[in-house]
Coordinates of C-alpha atoms in Angstrom, one line a residue:
X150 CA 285.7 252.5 174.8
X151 CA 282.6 251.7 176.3
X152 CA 282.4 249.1 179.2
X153 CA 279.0 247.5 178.2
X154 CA 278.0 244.7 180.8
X155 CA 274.4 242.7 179.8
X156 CA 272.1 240.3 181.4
X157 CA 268.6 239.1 180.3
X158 CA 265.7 238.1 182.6
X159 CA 263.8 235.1 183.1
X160 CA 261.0 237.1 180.9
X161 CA 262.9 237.9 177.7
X162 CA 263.3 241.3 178.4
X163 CA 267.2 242.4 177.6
X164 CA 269.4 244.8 179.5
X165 CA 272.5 246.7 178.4
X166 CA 274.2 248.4 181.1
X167 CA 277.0 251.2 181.4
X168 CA 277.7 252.5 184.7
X169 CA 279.2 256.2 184.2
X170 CA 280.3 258.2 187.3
X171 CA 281.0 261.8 185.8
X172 CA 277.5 262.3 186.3
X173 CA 274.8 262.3 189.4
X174 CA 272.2 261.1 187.1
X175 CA 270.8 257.7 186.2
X176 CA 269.2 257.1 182.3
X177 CA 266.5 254.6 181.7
X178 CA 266.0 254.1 177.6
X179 CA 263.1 251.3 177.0
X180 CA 263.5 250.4 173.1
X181 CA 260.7 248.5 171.7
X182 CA 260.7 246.2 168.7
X183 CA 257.8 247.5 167.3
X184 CA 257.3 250.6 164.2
X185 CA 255.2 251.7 161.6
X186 CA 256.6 248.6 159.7
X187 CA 254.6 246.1 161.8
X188 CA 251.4 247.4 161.0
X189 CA 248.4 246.3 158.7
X190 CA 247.6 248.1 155.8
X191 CA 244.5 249.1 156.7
X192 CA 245.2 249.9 160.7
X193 CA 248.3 252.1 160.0
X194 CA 249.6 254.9 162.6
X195 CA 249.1 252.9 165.3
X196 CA 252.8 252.8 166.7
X197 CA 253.0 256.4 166.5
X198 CA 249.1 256.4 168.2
X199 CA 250.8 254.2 171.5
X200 CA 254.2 257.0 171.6
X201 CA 251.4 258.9 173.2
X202 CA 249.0 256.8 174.8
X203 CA 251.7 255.3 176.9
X204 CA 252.0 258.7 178.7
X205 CA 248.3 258.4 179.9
X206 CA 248.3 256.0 182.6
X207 CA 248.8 252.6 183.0
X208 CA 247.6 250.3 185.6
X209 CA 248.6 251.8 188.9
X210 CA 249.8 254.6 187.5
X211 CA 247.4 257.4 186.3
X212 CA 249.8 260.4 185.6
X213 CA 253.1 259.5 184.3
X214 CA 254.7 262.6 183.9
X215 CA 253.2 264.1 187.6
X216 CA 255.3 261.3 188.9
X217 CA 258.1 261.8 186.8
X218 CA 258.4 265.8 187.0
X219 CA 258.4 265.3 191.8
X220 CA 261.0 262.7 191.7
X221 CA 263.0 265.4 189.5
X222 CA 263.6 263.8 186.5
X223 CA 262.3 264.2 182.5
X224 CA 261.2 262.1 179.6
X225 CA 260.0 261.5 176.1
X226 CA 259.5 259.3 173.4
X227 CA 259.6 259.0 169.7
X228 CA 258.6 256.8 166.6
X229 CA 260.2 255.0 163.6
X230 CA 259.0 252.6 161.2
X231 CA 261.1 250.3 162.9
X232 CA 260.6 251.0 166.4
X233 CA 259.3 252.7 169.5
X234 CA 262.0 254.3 171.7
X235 CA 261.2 255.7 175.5
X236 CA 263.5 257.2 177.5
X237 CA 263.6 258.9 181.0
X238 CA 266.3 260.4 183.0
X239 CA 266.2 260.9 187.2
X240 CA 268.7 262.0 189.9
X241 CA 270.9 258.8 191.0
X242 CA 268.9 258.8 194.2
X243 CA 265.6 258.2 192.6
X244 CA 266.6 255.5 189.9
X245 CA 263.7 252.6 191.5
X246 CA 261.3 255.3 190.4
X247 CA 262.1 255.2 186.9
X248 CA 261.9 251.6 186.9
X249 CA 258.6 251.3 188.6
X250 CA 257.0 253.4 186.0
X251 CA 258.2 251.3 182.7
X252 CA 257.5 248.4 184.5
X253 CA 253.9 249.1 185.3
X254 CA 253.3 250.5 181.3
X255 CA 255.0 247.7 180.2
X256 CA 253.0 245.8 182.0
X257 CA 249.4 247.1 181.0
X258 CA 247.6 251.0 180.2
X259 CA 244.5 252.3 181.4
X260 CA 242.3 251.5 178.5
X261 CA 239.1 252.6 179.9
X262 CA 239.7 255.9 180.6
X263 CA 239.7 259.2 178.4
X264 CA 243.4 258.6 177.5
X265 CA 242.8 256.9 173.9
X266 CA 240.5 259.4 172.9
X267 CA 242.6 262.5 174.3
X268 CA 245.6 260.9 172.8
X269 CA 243.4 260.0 169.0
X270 CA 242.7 263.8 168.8
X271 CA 246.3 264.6 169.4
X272 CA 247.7 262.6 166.8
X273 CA 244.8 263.2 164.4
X274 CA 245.8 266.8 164.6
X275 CA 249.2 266.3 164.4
X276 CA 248.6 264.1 160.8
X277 CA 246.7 267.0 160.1
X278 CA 249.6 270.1 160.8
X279 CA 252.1 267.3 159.6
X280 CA 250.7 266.0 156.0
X281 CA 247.5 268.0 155.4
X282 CA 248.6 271.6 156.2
X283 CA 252.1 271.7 155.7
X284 CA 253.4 273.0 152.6
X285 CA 255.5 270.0 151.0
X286 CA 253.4 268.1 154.0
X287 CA 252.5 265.0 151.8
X288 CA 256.1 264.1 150.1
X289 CA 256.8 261.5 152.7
X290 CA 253.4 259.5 151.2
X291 CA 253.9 260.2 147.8
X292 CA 257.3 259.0 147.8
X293 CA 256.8 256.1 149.7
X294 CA 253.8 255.4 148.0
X295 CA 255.5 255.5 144.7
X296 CA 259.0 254.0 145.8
X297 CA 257.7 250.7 148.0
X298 CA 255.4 248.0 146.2
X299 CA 254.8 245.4 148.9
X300 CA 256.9 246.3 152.2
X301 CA 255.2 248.2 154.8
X302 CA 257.9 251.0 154.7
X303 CA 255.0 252.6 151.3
X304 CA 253.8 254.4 154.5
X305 CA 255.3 257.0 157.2
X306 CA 254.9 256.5 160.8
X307 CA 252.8 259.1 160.9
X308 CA 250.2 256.5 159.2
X309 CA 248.8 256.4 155.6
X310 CA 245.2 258.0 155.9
X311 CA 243.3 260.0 159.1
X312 CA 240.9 257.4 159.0
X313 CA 243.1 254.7 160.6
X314 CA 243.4 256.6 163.8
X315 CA 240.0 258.2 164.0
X316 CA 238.0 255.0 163.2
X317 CA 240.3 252.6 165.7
X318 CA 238.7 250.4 168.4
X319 CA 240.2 250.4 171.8
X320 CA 240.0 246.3 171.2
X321 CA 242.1 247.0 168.0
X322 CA 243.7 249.5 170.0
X323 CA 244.4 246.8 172.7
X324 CA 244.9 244.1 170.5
X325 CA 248.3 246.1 168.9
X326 CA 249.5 246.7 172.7
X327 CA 249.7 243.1 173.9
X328 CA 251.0 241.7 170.9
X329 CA 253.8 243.8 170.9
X330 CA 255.0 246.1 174.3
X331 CA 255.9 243.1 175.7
X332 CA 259.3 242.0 177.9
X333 CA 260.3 239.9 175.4
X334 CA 259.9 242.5 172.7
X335 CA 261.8 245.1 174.6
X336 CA 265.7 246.2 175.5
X337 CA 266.1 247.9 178.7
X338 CA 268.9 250.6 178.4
X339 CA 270.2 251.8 181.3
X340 CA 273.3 253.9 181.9
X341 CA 274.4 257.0 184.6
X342 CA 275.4 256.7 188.3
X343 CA 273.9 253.2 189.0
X344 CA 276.0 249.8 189.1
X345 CA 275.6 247.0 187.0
X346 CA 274.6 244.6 190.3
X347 CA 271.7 247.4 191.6
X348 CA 270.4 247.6 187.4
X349 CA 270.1 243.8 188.0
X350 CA 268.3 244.4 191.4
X351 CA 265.9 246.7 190.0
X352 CA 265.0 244.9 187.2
X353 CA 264.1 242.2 188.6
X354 CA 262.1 243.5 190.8
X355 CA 260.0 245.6 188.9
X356 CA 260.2 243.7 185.6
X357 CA 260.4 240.4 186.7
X358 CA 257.0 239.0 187.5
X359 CA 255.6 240.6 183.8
X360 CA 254.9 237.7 182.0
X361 CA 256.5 237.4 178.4
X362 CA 253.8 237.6 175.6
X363 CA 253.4 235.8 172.3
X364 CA 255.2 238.1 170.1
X365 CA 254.9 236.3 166.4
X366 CA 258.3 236.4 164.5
X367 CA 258.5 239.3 161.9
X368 CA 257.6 237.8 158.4
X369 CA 257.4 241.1 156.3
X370 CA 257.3 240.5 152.3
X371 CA 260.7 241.6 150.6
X372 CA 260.2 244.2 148.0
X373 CA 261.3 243.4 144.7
X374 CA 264.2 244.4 142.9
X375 CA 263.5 247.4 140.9
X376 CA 263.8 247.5 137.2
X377 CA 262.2 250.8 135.9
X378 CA 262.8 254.6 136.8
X379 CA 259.3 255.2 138.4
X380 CA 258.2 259.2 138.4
X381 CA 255.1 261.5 139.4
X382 CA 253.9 264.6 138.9
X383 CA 252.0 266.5 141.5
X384 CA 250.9 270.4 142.1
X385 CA 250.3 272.0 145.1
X386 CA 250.1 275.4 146.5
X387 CA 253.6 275.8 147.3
X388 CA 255.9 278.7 147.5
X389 CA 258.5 276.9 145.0
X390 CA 259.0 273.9 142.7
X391 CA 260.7 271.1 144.3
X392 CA 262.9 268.2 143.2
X393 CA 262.2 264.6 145.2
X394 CA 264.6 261.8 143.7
X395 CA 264.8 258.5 146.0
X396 CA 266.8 255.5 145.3
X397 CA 266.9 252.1 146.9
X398 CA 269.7 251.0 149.7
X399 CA 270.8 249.1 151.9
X400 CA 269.3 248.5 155.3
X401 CA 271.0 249.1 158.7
X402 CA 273.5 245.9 158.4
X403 CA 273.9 246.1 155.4
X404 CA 277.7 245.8 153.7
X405 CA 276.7 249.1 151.6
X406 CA 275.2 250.8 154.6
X407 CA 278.5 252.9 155.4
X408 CA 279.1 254.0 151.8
X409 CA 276.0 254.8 151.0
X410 CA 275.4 257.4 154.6
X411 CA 278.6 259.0 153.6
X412 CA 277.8 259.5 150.0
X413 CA 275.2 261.6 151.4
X414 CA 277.5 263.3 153.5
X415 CA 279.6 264.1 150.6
X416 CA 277.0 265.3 148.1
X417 CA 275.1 267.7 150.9
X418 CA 276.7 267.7 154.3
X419 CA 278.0 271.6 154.6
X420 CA 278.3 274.6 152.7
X421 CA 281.3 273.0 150.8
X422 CA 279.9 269.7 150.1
X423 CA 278.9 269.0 146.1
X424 CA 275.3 269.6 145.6
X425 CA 276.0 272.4 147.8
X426 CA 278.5 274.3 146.3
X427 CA 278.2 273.3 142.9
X428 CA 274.2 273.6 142.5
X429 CA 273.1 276.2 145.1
X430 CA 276.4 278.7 145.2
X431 CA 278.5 278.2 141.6
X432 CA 275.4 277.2 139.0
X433 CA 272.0 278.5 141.2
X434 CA 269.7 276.3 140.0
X435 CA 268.6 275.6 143.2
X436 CA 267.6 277.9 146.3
X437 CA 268.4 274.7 149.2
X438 CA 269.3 271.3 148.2
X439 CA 269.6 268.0 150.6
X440 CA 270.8 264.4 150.2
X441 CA 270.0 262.3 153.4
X442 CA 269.2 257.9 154.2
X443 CA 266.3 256.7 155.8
X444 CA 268.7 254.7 158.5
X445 CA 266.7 252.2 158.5
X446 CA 266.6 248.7 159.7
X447 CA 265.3 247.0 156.0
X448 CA 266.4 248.3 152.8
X449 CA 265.2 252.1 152.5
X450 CA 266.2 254.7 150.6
X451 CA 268.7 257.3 149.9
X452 CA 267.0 260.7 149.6
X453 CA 267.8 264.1 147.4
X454 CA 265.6 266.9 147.7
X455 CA 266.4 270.4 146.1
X456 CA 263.7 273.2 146.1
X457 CA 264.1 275.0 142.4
X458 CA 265.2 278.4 142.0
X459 CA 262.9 281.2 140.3
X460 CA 263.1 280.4 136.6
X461 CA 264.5 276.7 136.5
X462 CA 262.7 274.2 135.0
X463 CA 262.8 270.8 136.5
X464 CA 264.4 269.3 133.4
X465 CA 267.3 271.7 134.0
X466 CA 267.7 270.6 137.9
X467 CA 267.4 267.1 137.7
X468 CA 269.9 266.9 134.5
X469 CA 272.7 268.6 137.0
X470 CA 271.8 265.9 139.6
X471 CA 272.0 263.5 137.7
X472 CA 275.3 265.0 136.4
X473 CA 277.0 265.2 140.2
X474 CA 276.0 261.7 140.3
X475 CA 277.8 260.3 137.2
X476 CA 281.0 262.3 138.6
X477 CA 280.6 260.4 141.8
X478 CA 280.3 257.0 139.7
X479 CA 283.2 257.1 137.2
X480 CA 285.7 258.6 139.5
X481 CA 287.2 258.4 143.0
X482 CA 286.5 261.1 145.6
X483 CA 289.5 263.5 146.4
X484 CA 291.4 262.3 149.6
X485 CA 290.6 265.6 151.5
X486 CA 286.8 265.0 150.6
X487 CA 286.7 261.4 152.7
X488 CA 289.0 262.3 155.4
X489 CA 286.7 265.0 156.3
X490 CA 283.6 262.8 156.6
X491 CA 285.2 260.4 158.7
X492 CA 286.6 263.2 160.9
X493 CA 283.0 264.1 161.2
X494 CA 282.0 260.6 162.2
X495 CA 284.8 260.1 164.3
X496 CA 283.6 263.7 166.2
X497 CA 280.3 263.0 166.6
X498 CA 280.6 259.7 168.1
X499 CA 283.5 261.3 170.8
X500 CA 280.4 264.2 171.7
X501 CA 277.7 262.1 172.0
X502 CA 279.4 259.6 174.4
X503 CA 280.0 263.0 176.7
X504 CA 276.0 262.3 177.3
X505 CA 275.2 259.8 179.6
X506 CA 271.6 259.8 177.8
X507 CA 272.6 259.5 174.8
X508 CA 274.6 256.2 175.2
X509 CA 271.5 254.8 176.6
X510 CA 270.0 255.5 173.4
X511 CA 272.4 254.4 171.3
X512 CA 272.9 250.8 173.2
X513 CA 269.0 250.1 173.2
X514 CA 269.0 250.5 169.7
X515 CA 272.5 248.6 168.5
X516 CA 271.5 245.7 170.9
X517 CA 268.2 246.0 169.2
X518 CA 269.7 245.7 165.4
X519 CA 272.6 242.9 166.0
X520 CA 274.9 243.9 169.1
X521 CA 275.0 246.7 171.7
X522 CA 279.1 246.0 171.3
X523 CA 278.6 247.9 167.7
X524 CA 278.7 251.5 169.5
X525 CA 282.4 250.6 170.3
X526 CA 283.0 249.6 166.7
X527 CA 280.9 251.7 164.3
X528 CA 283.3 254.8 163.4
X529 CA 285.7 252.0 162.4
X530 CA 283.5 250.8 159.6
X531 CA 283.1 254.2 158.5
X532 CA 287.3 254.3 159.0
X533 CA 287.2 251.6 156.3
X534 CA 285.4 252.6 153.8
X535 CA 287.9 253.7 150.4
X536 CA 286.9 255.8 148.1
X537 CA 286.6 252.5 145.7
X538 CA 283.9 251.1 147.5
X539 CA 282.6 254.8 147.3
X540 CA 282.5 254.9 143.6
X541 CA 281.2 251.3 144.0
X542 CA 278.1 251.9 145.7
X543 CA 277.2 255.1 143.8
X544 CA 277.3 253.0 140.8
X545 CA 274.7 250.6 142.0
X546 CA 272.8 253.1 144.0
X547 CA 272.3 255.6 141.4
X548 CA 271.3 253.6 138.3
X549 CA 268.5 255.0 136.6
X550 CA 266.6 252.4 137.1
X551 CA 266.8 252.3 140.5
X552 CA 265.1 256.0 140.9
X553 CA 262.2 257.1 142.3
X554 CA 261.0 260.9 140.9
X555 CA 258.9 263.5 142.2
X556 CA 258.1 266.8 139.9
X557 CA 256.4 268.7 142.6
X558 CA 255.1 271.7 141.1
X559 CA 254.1 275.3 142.9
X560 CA 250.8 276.7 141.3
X561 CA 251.3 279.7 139.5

């Protein structure tokens, strides 16, 4: 069980706090409410865009990591369509340092000097490696793009087109920051060899005096129910065919969530698992197969990806999907099958609390979706789940209807 204590300043800005003694080291994890999701249409990539530029200075701070790297400590950052997660750890002695530096980011960046146009290149290369030059590089737009109608989730946090980034003003560039990275937009994390009373003293002190911001309430348009199996047909210079099929799920607190991440589990998680076994090893139609969720905090989508074997046709594939599915609909997964998923749940939760970083992580983000308390809870709701409402959910979530197909074809 993890002792969670929280306390929220004058400001908006949230804290979760675990004290954990087994280690000398002290874990700051800065979760913003801010992704790919909250962009406009036509100024997309922009969270991703800021996972780097808050790296390259802020107001009385010109070299983040110079000052992270003497005091001992290391750091990174990463991007979601839902949000933007930082996260720092430093020796116990040196803890007010890592709160001085996401205070004064949080605060404001160096807009006027070369950072935003360093950082534009960097990303515009990395869209570039990512989408452009990557073989099966653009499947994350195309099935986005063919799966989403009017939700923002129809393009990756990488952004939908080059031009976003490259043609961005630092006033639109600005204009993003201070209407999101904001106190009151933001859950500090912070777990390690520091006391709940000294978290409080530091945070106050270095985050207390930044002023909340107007952060407008999140009014994204629902996506419609889907009616109608949608597919496309692409060809590329590929080494192989590939198989894309996406259907519509839940989101994060969802009651179909659980069922729906262990489905996946069951169809591709190991060499013994069904599309596994049955499609790669027993029947080789394909050379590597998948089935993974987006995770995400709206309704996403449940993914299954398989790259063809020499001399399969795609009609061939999809029909022995499509047939591992319908097993999965009109009958009840073996008891061994489900026991060993929620082992695997159960095991993965008891190694990542070992890491003093990674509860950080973890608490930022369940505070962020509902209730920090849900890291004490989770592998319980996976514990509940029978195989009925397994067979239950894979009837609704793998309706024809509700499919999304890509035939991605290698040239020949």
């Amino acid at each position: 069980m993890i002792q969670i204590n929280k306390y929220t300043l004058s400001n908006g800005l949230r804290i979760v706090h675990h004290e954990d003694l087994s280690t000398q080291m002290v874990a700051i994890n800065i979760a913003y409410n801010v992704g790919a999701r909250d962009e406009d249409a036509s100024h997309t990539g922009f969270a991703h865009l800021f996972e780097h530029l808050m790296f390259c200075g802020s107001l009385h701070i010109p070299e983040y990591d110079v000052a992270i790297q003497e005091a001992g400590g290391e750091n990174n950052a990463w991007t979601s369509n839902d949000l933007t997660n930082y996260y720092l750890t430093l020796p116990y002695p040196n803890a007010e340092i890592g709160f001085w530096l996401e205070s004064d980011r949080m605060l404001g960046l160096d807009f006027e000097g070369r950072g935003l146009e360093v950082q534009r290149q960097v990303v515009m290369e990395e869209f570039r490696q990512r989408s452009l030059n990557q073989p099966y590089g653009d499947l994350n737009h195309l099935i986005r793009n063919l799966a989403y109608r009017v939700h923002p989730y129809k393009w990756p946090t990488i952004g939908l087109e080059l031009a976003h980034i490259e043609k961005a003003t630092k006033e639109e560039v600005k204009s993003f920051f201070y209407r999101f990275y904001a106190p009151n937009n933001a859950i500090l994390a912070v777990t390690g060899r520091i006391s709940f009373q000294e978290t409080i003293r530091l945070a106050e002190k270095w985050f207390g005096d930044i002023p909340a911001r107007e952060v407008k309430i999140r009014r994204l348009p629902i996506e419609p129910l889907q009616t109608e199996q949608r597919r496309k047909t692409v060809e590329r210079n590929v080494p192989a065919h590939m198989l894309y099929m996406a259907f519509k799920m839940g989101g994060r607190t969802d009651i179909d969530y659980y069922p729906s991440d262990m489905l996946s589990d069951l169809l591709s998680n190991g060499s013994s698992s069904r599309l596994i076994q049955r499609l790669v090893k027993e029947k080789k139609l394909f050379s590597s197969i998948d089935a993974h969720i987006d995770g995400s905090i709206d309704p996403g989508l449940f993914h299954i990806t398989g790259r063809l074997a020499e001399n399969i046709s795609f009609q061939e594939a999809e029909e022995a999907i499509w047939q591992e599915l319908k097993n999965l609909q009109e009958n009840l997964v073996e008891d061994f099958e489900l026991e060993k998923i929620k082992n695997k749940y159960e095991s993965q939760q008891i190694f990542n609390r070992m890491s003093y970083l990674n509860v950080a992580t973890d608490l930022a983000y369940y505070e962020l979706i509902g209730d920090a308390e849900l890291i004490n809870t989770e592998v319980e709701c996976y514990r509940s789940v029978s195989k009925e409402n397994i067979r239950a959910v894979a009837q609704k979530l793998f309706a024809p209807q509700n499919s999304n197909i890509i035939h991605y074809y290698a040239k020949q």
